CSV table of C-alpha atoms in Angstrom, one decimal:
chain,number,residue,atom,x,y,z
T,94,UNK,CA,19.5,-37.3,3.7
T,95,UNK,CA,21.5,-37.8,0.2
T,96,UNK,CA,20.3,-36.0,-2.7
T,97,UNK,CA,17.0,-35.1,-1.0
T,98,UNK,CA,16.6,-31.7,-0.7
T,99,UNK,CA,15.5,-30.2,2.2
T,100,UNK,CA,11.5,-29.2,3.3
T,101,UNK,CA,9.8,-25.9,4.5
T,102,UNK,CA,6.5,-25.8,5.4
T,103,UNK,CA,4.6,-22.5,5.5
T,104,UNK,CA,1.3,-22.7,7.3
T,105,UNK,CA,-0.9,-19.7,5.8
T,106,UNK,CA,-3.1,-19.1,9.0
T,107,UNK,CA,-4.9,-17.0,6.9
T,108,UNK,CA,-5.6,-17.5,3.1
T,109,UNK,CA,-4.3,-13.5,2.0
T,110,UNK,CA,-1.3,-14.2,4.3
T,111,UNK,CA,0.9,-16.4,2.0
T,112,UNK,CA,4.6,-16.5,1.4
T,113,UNK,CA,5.6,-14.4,-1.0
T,114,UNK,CA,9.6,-13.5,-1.4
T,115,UNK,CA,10.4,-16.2,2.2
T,116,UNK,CA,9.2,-18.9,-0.1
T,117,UNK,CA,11.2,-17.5,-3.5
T,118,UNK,CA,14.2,-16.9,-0.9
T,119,UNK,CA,14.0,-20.7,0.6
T,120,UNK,CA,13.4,-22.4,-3.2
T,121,UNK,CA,16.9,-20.2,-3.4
T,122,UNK,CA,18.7,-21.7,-0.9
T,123,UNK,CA,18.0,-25.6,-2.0
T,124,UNK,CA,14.2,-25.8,-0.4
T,125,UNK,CA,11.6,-27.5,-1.5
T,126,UNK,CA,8.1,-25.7,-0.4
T,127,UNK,CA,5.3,-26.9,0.9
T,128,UNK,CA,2.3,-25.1,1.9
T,129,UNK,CA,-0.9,-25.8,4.2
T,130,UNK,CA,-4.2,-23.7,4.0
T,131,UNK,CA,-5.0,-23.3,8.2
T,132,UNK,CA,-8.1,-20.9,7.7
T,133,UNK,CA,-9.3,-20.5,4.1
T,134,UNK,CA,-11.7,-17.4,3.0
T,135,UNK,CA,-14.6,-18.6,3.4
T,136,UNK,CA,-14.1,-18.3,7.3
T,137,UNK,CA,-12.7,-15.1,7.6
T,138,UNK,CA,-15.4,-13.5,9.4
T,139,UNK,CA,-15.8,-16.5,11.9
T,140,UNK,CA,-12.3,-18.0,11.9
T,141,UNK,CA,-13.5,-20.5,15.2
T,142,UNK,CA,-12.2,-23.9,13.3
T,143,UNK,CA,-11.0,-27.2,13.9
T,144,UNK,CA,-8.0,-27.7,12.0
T,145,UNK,CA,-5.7,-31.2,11.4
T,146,UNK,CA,-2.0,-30.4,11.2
T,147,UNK,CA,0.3,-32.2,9.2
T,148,UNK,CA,2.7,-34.2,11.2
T,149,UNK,CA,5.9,-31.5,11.7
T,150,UNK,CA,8.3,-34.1,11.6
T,151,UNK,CA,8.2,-34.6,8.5
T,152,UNK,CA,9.8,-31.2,7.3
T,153,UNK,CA,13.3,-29.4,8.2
T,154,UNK,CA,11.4,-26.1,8.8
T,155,UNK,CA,8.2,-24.8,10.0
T,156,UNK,CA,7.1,-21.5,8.8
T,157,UNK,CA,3.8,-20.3,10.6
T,158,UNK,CA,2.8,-17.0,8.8
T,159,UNK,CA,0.6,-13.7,9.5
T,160,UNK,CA,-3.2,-13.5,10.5
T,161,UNK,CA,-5.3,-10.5,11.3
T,162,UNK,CA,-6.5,-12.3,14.4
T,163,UNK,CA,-5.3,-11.7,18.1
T,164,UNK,CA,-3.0,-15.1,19.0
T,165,UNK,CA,-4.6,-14.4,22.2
T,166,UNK,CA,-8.3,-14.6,21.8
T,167,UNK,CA,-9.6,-17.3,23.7
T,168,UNK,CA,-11.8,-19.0,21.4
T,169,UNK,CA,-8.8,-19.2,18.5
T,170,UNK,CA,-6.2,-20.7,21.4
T,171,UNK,CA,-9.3,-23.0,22.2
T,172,UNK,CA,-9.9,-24.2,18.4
T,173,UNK,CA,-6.7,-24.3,15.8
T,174,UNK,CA,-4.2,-21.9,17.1
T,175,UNK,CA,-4.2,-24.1,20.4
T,176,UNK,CA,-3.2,-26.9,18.0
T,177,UNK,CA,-0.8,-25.0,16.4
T,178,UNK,CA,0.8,-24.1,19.4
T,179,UNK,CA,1.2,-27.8,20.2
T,180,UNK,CA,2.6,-27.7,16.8
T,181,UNK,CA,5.5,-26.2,17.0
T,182,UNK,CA,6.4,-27.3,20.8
T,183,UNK,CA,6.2,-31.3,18.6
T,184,UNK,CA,8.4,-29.8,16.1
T,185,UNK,CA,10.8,-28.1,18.6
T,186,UNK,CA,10.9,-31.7,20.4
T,187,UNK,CA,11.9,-32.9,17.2
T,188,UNK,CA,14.8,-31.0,16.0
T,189,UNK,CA,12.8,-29.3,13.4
T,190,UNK,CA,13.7,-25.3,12.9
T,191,UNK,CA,10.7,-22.9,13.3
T,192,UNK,CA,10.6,-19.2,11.9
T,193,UNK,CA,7.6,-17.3,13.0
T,194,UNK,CA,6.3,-14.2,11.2
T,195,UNK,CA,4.5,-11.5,12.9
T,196,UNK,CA,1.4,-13.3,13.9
T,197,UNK,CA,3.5,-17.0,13.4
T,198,UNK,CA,6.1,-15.0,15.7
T,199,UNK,CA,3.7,-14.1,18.1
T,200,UNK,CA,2.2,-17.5,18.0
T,201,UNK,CA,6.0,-19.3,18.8
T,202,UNK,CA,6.7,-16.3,21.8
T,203,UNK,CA,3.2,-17.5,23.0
T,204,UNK,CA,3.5,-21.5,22.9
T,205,UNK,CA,7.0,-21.4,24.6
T,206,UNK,CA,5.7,-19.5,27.8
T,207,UNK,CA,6.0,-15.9,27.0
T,208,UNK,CA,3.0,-13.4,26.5
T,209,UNK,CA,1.7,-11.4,23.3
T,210,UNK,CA,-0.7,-7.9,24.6
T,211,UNK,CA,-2.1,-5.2,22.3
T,212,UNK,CA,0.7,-2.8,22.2
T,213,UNK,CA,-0.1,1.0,22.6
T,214,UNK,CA,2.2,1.9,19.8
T,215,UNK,CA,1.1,-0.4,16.8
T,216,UNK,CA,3.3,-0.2,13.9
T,217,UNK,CA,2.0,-0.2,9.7
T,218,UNK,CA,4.4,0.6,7.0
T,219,UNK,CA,8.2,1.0,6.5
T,220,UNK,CA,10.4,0.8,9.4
T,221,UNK,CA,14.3,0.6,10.5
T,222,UNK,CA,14.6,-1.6,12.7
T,223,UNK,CA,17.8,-2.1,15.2
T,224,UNK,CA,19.7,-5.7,14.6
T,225,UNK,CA,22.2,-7.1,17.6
T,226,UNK,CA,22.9,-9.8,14.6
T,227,UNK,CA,23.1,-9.0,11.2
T,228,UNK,CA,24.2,-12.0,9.8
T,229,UNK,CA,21.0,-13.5,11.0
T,230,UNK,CA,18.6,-10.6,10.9
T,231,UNK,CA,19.7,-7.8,8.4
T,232,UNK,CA,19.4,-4.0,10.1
T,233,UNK,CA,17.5,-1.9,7.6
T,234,UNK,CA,13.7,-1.4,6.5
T,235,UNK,CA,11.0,-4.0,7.2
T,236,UNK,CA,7.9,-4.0,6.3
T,237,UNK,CA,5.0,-4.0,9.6
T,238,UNK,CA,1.6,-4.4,9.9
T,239,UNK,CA,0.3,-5.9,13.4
T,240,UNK,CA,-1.5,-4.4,17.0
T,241,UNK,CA,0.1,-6.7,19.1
T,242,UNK,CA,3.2,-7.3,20.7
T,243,UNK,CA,5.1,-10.0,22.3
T,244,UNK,CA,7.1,-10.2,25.4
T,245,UNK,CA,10.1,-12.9,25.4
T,246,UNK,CA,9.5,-16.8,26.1
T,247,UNK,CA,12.3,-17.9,29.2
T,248,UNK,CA,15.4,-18.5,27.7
T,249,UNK,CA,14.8,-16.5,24.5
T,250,UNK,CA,17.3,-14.1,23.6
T,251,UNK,CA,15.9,-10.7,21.4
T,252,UNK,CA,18.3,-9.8,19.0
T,253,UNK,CA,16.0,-7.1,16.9
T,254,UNK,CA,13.7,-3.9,17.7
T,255,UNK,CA,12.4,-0.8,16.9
T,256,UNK,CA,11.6,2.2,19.2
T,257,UNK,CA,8.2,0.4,19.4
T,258,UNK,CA,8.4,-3.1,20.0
T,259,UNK,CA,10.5,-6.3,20.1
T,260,UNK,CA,11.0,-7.5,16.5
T,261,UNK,CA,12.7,-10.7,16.6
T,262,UNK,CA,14.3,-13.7,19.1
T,263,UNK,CA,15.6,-16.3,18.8
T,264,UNK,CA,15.0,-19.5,21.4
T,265,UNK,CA,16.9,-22.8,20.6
T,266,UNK,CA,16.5,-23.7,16.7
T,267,UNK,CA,13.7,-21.3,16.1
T,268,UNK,CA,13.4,-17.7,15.2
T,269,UNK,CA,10.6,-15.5,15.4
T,270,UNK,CA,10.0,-12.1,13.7
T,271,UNK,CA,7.7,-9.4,14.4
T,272,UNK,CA,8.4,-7.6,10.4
T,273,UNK,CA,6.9,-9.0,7.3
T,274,UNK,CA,9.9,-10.0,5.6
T,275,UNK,CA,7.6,-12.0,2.9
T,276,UNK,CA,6.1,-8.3,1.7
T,277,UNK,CA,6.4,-7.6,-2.3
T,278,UNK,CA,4.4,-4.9,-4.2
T,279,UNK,CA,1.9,-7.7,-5.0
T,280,UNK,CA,1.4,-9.2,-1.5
T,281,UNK,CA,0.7,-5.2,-0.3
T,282,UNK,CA,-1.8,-4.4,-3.2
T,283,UNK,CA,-3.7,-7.8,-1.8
T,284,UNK,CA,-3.5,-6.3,2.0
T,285,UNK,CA,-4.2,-2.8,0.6
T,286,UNK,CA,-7.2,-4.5,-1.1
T,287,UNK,CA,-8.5,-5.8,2.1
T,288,UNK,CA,-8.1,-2.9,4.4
T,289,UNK,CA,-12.2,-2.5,5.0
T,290,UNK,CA,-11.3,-1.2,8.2
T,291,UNK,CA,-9.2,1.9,6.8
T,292,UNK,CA,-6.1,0.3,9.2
T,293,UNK,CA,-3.6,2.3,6.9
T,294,UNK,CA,-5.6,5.6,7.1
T,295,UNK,CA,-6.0,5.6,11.0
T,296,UNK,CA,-2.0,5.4,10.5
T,297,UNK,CA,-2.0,9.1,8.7
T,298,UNK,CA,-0.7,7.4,5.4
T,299,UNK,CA,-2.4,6.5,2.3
T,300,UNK,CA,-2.2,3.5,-0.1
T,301,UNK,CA,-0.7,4.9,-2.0
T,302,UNK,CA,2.9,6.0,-0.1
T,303,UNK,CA,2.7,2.9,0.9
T,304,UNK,CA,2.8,1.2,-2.5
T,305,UNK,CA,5.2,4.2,-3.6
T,306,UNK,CA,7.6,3.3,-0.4
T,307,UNK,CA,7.3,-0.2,-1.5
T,308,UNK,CA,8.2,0.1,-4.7
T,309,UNK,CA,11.6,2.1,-4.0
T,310,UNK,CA,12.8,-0.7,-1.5
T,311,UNK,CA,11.8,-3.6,-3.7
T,312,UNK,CA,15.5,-4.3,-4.3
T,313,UNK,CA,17.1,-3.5,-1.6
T,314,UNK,CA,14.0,-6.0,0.6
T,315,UNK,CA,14.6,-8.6,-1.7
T,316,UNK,CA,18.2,-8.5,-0.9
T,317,UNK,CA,17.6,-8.2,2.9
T,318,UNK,CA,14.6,-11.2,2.7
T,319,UNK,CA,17.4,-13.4,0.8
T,320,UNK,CA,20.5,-12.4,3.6
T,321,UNK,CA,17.7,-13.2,6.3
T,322,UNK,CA,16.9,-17.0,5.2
T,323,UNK,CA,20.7,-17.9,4.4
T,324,UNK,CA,21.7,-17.1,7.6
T,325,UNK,CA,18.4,-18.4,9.0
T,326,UNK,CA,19.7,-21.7,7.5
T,327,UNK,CA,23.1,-21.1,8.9
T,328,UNK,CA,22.8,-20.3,11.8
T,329,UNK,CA,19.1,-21.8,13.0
T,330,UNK,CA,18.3,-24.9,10.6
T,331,UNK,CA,21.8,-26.2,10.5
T,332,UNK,CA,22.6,-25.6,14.4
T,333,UNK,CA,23.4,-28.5,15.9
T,334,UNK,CA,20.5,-30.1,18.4
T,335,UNK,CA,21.0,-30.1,22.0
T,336,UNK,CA,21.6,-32.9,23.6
T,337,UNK,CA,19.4,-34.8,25.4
């Protein structure tokens, strides 16, 4: 490719689920950053939409993002997350490296033949979660926020957990996670902002320890986000493609 610096694309499935410190930690590592708006605000309440992809092969990574949505409602796999499904199987055909997060990891563990269920021990806030690889997920604190869980795609290999659920795998030249490494104090007063349903409350915590928890680990998680994408691009992106 010459001088021409690489391309992420980060697909916001929902418009208060954006990038945040990934994209700051890609722009780091020689990226140039593209983003595409999948379900703007004005359809949150009825998020049922017919949505045109940009072509993945166009891009050296694909970065689909959180959603408050179920990956596995019927409707949504029937409309745009069907699509975007199809998505990231093209992009995987292509040699293009994926990196799902949380719902965007559910959504990868989903399109390549595994199943995500509503997990009986959901997971908000600050948690340590277990790495079998830390030079390609960092051990330590990571930010959670989801209801469902995943169980692995054939051939996928989990190298992350907590006492709760699987939190990352890795499958060819794609990585998924089940964290939100992309959290700042910003991104969480948005989220906090938005939590009509009292999510973090039902959780026994309040918004504030959360921002307060936030806060202390701002460092150290922008260390850890920064560790994750260089070995991300390390180890995933520059992996060589199978042979066909």
């Amino acid at each position: 490719m010459g001088n021409v610096a690489p391309k992420v694309l980060f697909l916001r499935n929902e418009h208060l689920a954006t990038e945040a410190m990934l994209g700051e930690a890609f722009a780091d590592q020689g990226f140039d950053v593209e983003v595409f708006n999948v379900v703007g605000a004005q359809f949150i309440d009825d998020p049922v939409v017919d949505v045109t992809f940009p072509d993945p092969t166009g891009y050296d990574v694909i970065v689909p993002l959180g959603a408050r949505w179920p990956v596995y409602d019927d409707k949504l796999r029937r409309s745009w997350v069907g699509a975007e499904m199809q998505l990231v199987r093209d992009a995987a055909d292509a040699g293009v490296a994926l990196l799902g997060v949380c719902f965007g990891g559910q959504l990868l563990g989903q399109a390549f033949g595994g199943s995500v269920v509503r997990s009986t021990d959901p997971e908000i806030g600050w948690y340590d979660v277990t790495s079998d690889n830390a030079d390609l997920v960092p051990a330590g604190p990571w930010f959670q926020w989801h209801f469902d869980r995943w169980t692995l795609p054939p051939g996928a290999t989990e190298i992350a957990r907590t006492a709760n659920a699987s939190q990352a795998f890795v499958l060819g030249r794609a990585l998924a996670l089940q964290f939100h490494p992309e959290v700042d104090a910003d991104l969480l007063d948005v989220w906090l902002a938005d939590d009509r349903d009292g999510e973090v409350a039902g959780f026994g915590l309040t918004h504030d320890e959360l921002r307060s928890r936030t806060t202390e680990l701002a460092e150290s998680a922008s260390a850890r986000v920064r560790d994750l994408v260089r070995g991300f691009v390390t180890h995933v992106v520059h992996q060589p493609c199978p042979s066909s």
